[in-house]
PDB file of C-alpha atoms in Angstrom:
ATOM      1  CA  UNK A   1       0.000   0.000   0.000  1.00  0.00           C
ATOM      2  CA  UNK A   2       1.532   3.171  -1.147  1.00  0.00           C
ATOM      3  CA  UNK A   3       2.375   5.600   1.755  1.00  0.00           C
ATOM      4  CA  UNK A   4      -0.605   8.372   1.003  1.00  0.00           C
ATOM      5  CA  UNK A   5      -3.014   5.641   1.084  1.00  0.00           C
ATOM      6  CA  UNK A   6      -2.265   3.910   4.538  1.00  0.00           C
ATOM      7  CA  UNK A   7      -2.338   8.035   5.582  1.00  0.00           C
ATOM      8  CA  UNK A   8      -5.460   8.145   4.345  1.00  0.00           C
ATOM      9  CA  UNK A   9      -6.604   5.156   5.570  1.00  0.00           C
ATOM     10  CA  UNK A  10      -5.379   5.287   9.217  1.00  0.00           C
ATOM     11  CA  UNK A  11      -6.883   8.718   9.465  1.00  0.00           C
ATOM     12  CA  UNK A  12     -10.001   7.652   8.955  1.00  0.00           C
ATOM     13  CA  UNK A  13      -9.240   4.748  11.333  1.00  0.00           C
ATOM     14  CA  UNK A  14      -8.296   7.265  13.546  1.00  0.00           C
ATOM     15  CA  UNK A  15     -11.596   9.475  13.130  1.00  0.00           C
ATOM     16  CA  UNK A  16     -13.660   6.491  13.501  1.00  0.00           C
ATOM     17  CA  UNK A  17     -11.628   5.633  16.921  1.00  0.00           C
ATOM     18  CA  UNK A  18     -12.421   9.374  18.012  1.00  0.00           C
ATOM     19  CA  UNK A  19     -16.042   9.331  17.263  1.00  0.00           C
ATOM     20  CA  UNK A  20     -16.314   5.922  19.233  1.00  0.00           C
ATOM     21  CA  UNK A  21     -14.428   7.148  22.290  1.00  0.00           C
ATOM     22  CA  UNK A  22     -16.945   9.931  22.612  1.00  0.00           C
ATOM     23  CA  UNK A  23     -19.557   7.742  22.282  1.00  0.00           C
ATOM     24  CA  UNK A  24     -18.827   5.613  24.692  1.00  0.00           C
ATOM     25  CA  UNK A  25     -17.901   8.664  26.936  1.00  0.00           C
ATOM     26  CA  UNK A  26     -20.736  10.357  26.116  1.00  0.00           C
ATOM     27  CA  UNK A  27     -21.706  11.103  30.139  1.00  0.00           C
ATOM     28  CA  UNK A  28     -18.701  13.100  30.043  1.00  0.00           C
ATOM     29  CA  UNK A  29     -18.662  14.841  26.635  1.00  0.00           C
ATOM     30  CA  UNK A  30     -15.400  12.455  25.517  1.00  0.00           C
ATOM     31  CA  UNK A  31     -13.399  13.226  28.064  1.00  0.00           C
ATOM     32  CA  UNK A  32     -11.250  10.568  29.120  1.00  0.00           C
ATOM     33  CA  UNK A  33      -7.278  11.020  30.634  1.00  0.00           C
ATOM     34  CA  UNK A  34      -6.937   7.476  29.535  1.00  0.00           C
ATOM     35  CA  UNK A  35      -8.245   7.823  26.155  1.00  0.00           C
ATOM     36  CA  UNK A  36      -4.683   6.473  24.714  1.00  0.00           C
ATOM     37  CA  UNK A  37      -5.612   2.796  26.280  1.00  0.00           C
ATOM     38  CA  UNK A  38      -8.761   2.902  25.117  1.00  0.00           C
ATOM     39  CA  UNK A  39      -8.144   3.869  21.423  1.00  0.00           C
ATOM     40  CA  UNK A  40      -5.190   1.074  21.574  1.00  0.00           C
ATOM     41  CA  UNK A  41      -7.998  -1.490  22.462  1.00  0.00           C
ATOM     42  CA  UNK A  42     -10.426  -0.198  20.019  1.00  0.00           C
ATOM     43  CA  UNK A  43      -7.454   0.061  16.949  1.00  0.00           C
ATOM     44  CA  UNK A  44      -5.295  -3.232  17.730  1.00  0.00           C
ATOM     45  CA  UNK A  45      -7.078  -5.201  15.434  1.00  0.00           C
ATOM     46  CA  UNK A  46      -8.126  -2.516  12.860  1.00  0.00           C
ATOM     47  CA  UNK A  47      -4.396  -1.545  11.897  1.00  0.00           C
ATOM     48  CA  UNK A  48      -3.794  -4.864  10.546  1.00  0.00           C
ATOM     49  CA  UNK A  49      -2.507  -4.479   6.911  1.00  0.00           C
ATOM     50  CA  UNK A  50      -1.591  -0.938   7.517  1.00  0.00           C
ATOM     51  CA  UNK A  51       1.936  -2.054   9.157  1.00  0.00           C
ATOM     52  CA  UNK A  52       3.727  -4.900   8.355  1.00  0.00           C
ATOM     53  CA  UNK A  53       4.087  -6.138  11.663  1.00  0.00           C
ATOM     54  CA  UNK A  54       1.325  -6.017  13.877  1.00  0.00           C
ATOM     55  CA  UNK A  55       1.899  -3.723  16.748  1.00  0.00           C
ATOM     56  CA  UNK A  56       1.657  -3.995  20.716  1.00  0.00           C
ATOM     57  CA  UNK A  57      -1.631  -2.128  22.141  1.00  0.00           C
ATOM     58  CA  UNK A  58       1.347  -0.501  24.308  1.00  0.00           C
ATOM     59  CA  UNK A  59       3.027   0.373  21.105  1.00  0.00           C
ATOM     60  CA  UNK A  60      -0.057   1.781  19.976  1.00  0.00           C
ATOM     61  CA  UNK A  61      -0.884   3.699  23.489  1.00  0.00           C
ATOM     62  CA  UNK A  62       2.981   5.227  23.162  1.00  0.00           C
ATOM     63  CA  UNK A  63       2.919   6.329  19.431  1.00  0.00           C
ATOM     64  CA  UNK A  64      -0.977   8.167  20.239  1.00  0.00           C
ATOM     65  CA  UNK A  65       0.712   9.832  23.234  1.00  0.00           C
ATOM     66  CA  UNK A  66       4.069  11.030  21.280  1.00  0.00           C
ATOM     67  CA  UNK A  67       1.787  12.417  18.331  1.00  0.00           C
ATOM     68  CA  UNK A  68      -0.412  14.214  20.896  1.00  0.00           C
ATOM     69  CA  UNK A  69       2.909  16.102  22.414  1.00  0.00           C
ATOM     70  CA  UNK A  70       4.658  16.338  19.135  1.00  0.00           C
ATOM     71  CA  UNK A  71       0.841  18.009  17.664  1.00  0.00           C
ATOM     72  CA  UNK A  72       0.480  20.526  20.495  1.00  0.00           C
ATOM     73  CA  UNK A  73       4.216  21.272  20.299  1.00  0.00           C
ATOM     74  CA  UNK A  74       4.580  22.201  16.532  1.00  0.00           C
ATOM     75  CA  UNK A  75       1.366  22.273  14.847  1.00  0.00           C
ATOM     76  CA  UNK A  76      -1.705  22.408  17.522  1.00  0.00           C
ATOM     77  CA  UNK A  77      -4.193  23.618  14.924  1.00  0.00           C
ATOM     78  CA  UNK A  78      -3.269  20.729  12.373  1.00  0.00           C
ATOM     79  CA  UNK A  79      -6.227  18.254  11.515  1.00  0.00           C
ATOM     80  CA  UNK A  80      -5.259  15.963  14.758  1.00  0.00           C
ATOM     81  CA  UNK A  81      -6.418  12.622  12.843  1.00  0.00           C
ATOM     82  CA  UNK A  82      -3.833  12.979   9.469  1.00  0.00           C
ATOM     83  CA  UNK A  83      -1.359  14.732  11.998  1.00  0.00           C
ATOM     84  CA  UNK A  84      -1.382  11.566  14.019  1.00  0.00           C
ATOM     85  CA  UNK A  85      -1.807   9.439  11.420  1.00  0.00           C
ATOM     86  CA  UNK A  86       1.335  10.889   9.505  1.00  0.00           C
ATOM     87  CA  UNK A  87       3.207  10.607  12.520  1.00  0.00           C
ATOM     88  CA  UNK A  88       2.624   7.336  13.456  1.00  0.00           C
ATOM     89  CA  UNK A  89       3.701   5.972  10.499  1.00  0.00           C
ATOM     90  CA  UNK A  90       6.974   7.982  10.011  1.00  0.00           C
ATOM     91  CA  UNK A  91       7.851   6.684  13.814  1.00  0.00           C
ATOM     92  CA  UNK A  92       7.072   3.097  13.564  1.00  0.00           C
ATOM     93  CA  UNK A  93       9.381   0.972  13.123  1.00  0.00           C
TER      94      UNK A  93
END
């Protein structure tokens, strides 16, 4: 899969994630200081075929967490899901 595609594909994995966490937060309008575990849960099995190695949900939970810090450090008005989503894949290895 060419590299704008899994972009474009783990972004919208990622969007999908967000609009499930706030679902299922919904008592508390989404907010969650855990939300890194719980997207890990909910994307473990979904990234398979993006990477070719499947990845830890602690791998997961690290890379959300060091594209949240790198987002709010450098671009905190980017689009959070392509941000992430480009960063993810540039820092897996």
């Amino acid at each position: 899969m060419a590299t704008s595609d899994r972009v474009r594909v783990l972004a919208a994995l990622l969007r999908e994630t967000g609009r499930a966490h706030h679902q299922a937060f919904l008592d508390v309008n989404g907010g969650d200081p855990e939300w890194p575990i719980w997207y890990a849960e909910h994307l473990h099995e979904r990234l398979a075929g993006i990477f070719e190695k499947s990845l830890t949900k602690s791998e997961i939970t690290y890379l959300l967490v060091a594209a949240e810090r790198e987002q709010a450090a450098r671009n905190p008005g980017a689009d959070w899901p392509e941000f992430y989503a480009r960063f993810i894949l540039e820092h897996h290895r």
